[in-house]
Coordinates of N, CA and C in Angstrom, one line a residue:
M191 N -8.5 45.4 -3.9 CA -8.7 44.4 -3.3 C -9.2 43.2 -4.5
N192 N -8.7 42.2 -4.3 CA -9.1 41.1 -5.2 C -10.1 39.8 -4.4
F193 N -10.6 39.1 -5.0 CA -11.6 38.3 -4.5 C -11.2 37.6 -3.3
W194 N -10.0 37.0 -3.4 CA -9.6 36.2 -2.1 C -9.3 37.0 -0.8
D195 N -8.8 38.2 -1.2 CA -8.8 39.2 -0.1 C -10.2 39.5 0.7
V196 N -11.2 39.8 -0.2 CA -12.6 39.8 0.4 C -12.9 38.6 0.8
F197 N -12.8 37.6 0.2 CA -13.4 36.2 0.8 C -12.8 35.9 2.1
G198 N -11.5 36.1 2.3 CA -10.9 36.0 3.6 C -11.5 36.7 4.7
E199 N -11.5 38.2 4.2 CA -12.3 39.0 5.3 C -13.8 38.6 5.8
M200 N -14.4 38.1 4.8 CA -15.9 37.6 5.0 C -15.8 36.3 5.9
L201 N -14.7 35.6 5.7 CA -14.6 34.3 6.4 C -14.3 34.5 8.0
V202 N -13.7 35.8 7.9 CA -13.4 36.2 9.6 C -14.8 36.4 10.2
I203 N -15.6 37.3 9.4 CA -17.0 37.6 9.9 C -17.8 36.5 10.2
L204 N -17.8 35.4 9.2 CA -18.6 34.2 9.5 C -18.1 33.4 10.5
F205 N -16.8 33.4 10.7 CA -16.3 32.6 12.1 C -16.6 33.4 13.4
A206 N -16.8 34.7 13.3 CA -17.3 35.4 14.4 C -18.4 34.9 14.9
I207 N -19.4 35.1 13.8 CA -20.9 34.5 14.0 C -21.0 33.3 14.5
A208 N -20.2 32.2 13.8 CA -20.1 31.0 14.2 C -19.9 30.7 15.7
A209 N -18.8 31.5 16.2 CA -18.3 31.3 17.5 C -19.3 32.1 18.4
G210 N -20.0 32.9 18.1 CA -21.2 33.6 18.8 C -22.4 32.9 19.1
Y211 N -22.9 32.3 18.0 CA -24.1 31.2 18.4 C -23.7 30.4 19.7
P212 N -22.8 29.4 19.6 CA -22.6 28.5 20.8 C -22.4 29.3 22.1
A213 N -21.6 30.5 22.0 CA -21.4 31.1 23.4 C -22.7 31.8 23.8
N214 N -23.7 32.1 23.0 CA -25.1 32.4 23.3 C -25.9 31.3 23.8
R215 N -25.5 30.0 23.2 CA -26.4 29.0 23.8 C -25.9 28.3 25.0
L216 N -24.7 28.6 25.1 CA -24.0 28.1 26.5 C -24.3 29.2 27.7
G217 N -24.7 30.2 27.4 CA -24.7 31.3 28.4 C -24.0 32.5 28.6
Y218 N -22.9 32.3 27.8 CA -21.6 33.1 27.9 C -22.2 34.4 27.4
L219 N -23.2 34.8 26.6 CA -23.4 36.0 26.1 C -25.0 36.2 26.6
G220 N -25.4 37.2 26.7 CA -27.0 37.7 26.6 C -27.0 38.6 27.7
G221 N -28.2 39.4 27.6 CA -28.3 40.3 28.6 C -27.2 41.4 28.6
E222 N -26.8 41.7 29.9 CA -25.8 42.9 30.2 C -24.5 42.6 29.2
T223 N -23.9 41.4 29.1 CA -22.9 41.0 28.3 C -23.1 41.5 26.8
D224 N -24.2 41.3 26.5 CA -24.6 41.9 24.9 C -24.4 43.5 24.9
Q225 N -25.0 44.1 26.0 CA -24.8 45.5 26.0 C -23.5 46.1 25.9
K226 N -22.7 45.3 26.9 CA -21.1 45.8 27.1 C -20.2 45.5 25.7
V227 N -20.7 44.4 25.0 CA -19.9 44.3 23.9 C -20.3 45.1 22.9
S228 N -21.8 45.6 22.7 CA -22.1 46.5 21.8 C -21.4 48.0 22.1
K229 N -21.4 48.3 23.3 CA -20.6 49.6 23.6 C -19.1 49.4 23.2
L230 N -18.6 48.6 23.5 CA -17.1 48.1 23.0 C -17.2 48.3 21.6
L231 N -17.9 47.7 20.8 CA -17.7 47.9 19.4 C -18.1 49.2 18.8
L232 N -18.9 49.8 19.5 CA -19.3 51.1 18.6 C -18.5 52.1 19.3
N233 N -18.1 52.2 20.5 CA -17.3 53.2 21.1 C -15.8 53.1 20.9
I234 N -15.2 52.1 20.8 CA -13.8 51.8 20.8 C -13.3 51.3 19.3
T235 N -14.2 50.3 19.1 CA -13.5 49.3 17.9 C -13.9 50.0 16.7
M236 N -14.9 50.6 16.3 CA -15.4 51.3 15.0 C -14.7 52.5 15.0
P237 N -14.4 53.3 16.0 CA -13.4 54.3 15.5 C -12.2 54.2 15.4
A238 N -11.7 53.0 16.0 CA -10.2 52.7 15.7 C -10.2 52.2 14.3
M239 N -11.2 51.4 13.8 CA -11.0 50.8 12.5 C -11.4 52.3 11.5
I240 N -12.1 53.1 11.7 CA -12.1 54.3 10.7 C -10.8 55.1 10.6
V241 N -10.3 55.2 11.9 CA -8.8 56.0 11.8 C -7.9 55.1 11.1
A242 N -7.7 53.6 11.2 CA -6.9 52.7 10.7 C -6.9 52.8 9.2
A243 N -8.2 53.1 8.6 CA -8.6 52.8 7.4 C -7.9 54.2 6.6
V244 N -8.2 55.1 7.7 CA -7.6 56.5 7.0 C -6.2 56.6 6.9
I245 N -5.5 56.1 8.0 CA -4.0 56.1 7.9 C -3.4 55.3 7.0
T246 N -3.9 54.2 6.7 CA -3.3 53.2 5.6 C -3.5 53.5 4.4
G247 N -4.1 54.3 4.1 CA -4.6 54.9 2.8 C -3.4 55.8 2.0
E248 N -3.2 55.2 0.9 CA -1.8 56.1 0.3 C -2.1 57.6 0.0
E249 N -3.4 57.9 -0.1 CA -3.6 59.4 -0.5 C -4.9 59.7 -0.3
L250 N -5.2 60.7 0.0 CA -6.8 61.3 0.5 C -7.4 61.4 -0.8
P251 N -8.9 61.0 -0.8 CA -9.6 61.6 -1.8 C -9.8 62.9 -2.3
E252 N -10.1 63.3 -3.5 CA -10.1 64.9 -3.7 C -11.2 65.4 -3.0
L253 N -11.1 66.6 -2.7 CA -12.3 67.4 -2.0 C -13.5 67.2 -2.6
G254 N -13.8 67.1 -4.1 CA -15.0 67.0 -4.7 C -15.4 65.6 -4.5
T255 N -14.7 64.5 -4.4 CA -15.1 63.2 -3.8 C -15.8 63.0 -2.7
I256 N -15.0 63.9 -1.7 CA -15.5 63.9 -0.3 C -16.8 64.6 -0.3
L257 N -16.9 65.9 -0.9 CA -18.1 66.6 -0.6 C -19.3 65.7 -1.3
S258 N -19.1 65.0 -2.6 CA -20.2 64.1 -3.1 C -20.6 63.0 -2.3
I259 N -19.6 62.3 -1.7 CA -20.1 61.2 -0.5 C -21.0 62.0 0.6
L260 N -20.4 63.1 1.1 CA -21.1 63.9 1.9 C -22.6 64.3 1.7
E261 N -22.6 64.5 0.4 CA -23.8 64.8 -0.1 C -24.7 63.6 -0.2
V262 N -24.4 62.6 -0.6 CA -25.2 61.6 -0.8 C -25.7 61.0 0.6
G263 N -24.6 61.4 1.6 CA -25.1 60.9 3.1 C -26.1 61.6 3.5
V264 N -26.0 62.9 3.3 CA -27.2 64.0 4.0 C -28.2 63.5 3.3
V265 N -28.4 63.3 1.8 CA -29.6 63.2 1.4 C -30.1 61.7 1.8
F266 N -29.3 60.7 2.0 CA -30.0 59.3 2.6 C -30.4 59.7 3.9
Y267 N -29.9 60.3 4.7 CA -30.4 60.4 6.1 C -31.7 61.3 6.0
L268 N -31.7 62.3 5.3 CA -32.9 62.9 5.2 C -34.1 62.3 4.9
L269 N -33.9 61.3 3.6 CA -34.9 60.4 3.3 C -35.3 59.4 4.3
E270 N -34.2 59.0 4.9 CA -34.5 58.1 6.1 C -35.5 58.7 7.1
A271 N -35.2 59.9 7.6 CA -35.8 60.6 8.4 C -37.2 60.7 8.1
V272 N -37.4 61.1 7.0 CA -38.8 61.2 6.4 C -39.6 60.1 6.4
F273 N -38.9 58.7 5.9 CA -39.3 57.5 6.1 C -39.8 57.2 7.3
A274 N -39.0 57.4 8.3 CA -39.2 56.9 9.8 C -40.4 57.9 10.2
L275 N -40.7 58.9 9.7 CA -42.0 59.8 10.4 C -43.1 59.6 9.6
V276 N -43.1 59.2 8.3 CA -44.3 59.0 7.6 C -44.9 57.5 7.7
V277 N -43.8 56.4 7.4 CA -44.3 55.0 7.2 C -45.1 54.7 8.5
P278 N -44.8 54.8 9.9 CA -45.4 54.3 10.9 C -46.9 54.7 10.9
R279 N -47.4 55.9 10.3 CA -48.7 56.1 10.3 C -49.7 55.5 9.6
F280 N -49.0 54.6 8.7 CA -49.7 53.7 7.8 C -49.8 52.4 8.2
L281 N -49.0 52.0 9.4 CA -49.0 50.7 9.7 C -50.1 50.4 10.9
P282 N -50.6 49.3 11.0 CA -51.5 49.2 12.0 C -50.8 48.8 13.3
G283 N -51.4 49.2 14.4 CA -51.1 49.1 15.7 C -51.4 50.0 16.6
T284 N -51.1 50.2 17.7 CA -51.5 51.3 18.7 C -50.6 52.6 18.3
Q285 N -51.2 53.7 19.0 CA -50.5 55.2 18.8 C -49.0 55.0 19.6
G286 N -49.0 54.3 20.5 CA -47.6 54.3 21.3 C -46.6 53.7 20.8

């Protein structure tokens, strides 16, 4: 991907954000609508994008590459879990 391809994709995201702001200010978004849009994005759109990315690839990565990426992901999530368990103990506030 060259710079202009990435730039075009970022512009699409920018326009979506720019359209969402007035929609929220005008009352089209908020409350239950936000929950439904989030469910739509997480449960339908994201899996479809992942499948599309895999299907459009010319070739799959080698097994070693996949395993190394999986390893990094597991380490990241373990560190994240430890962080989530340890850090709140040092922050001020109530126990709840």
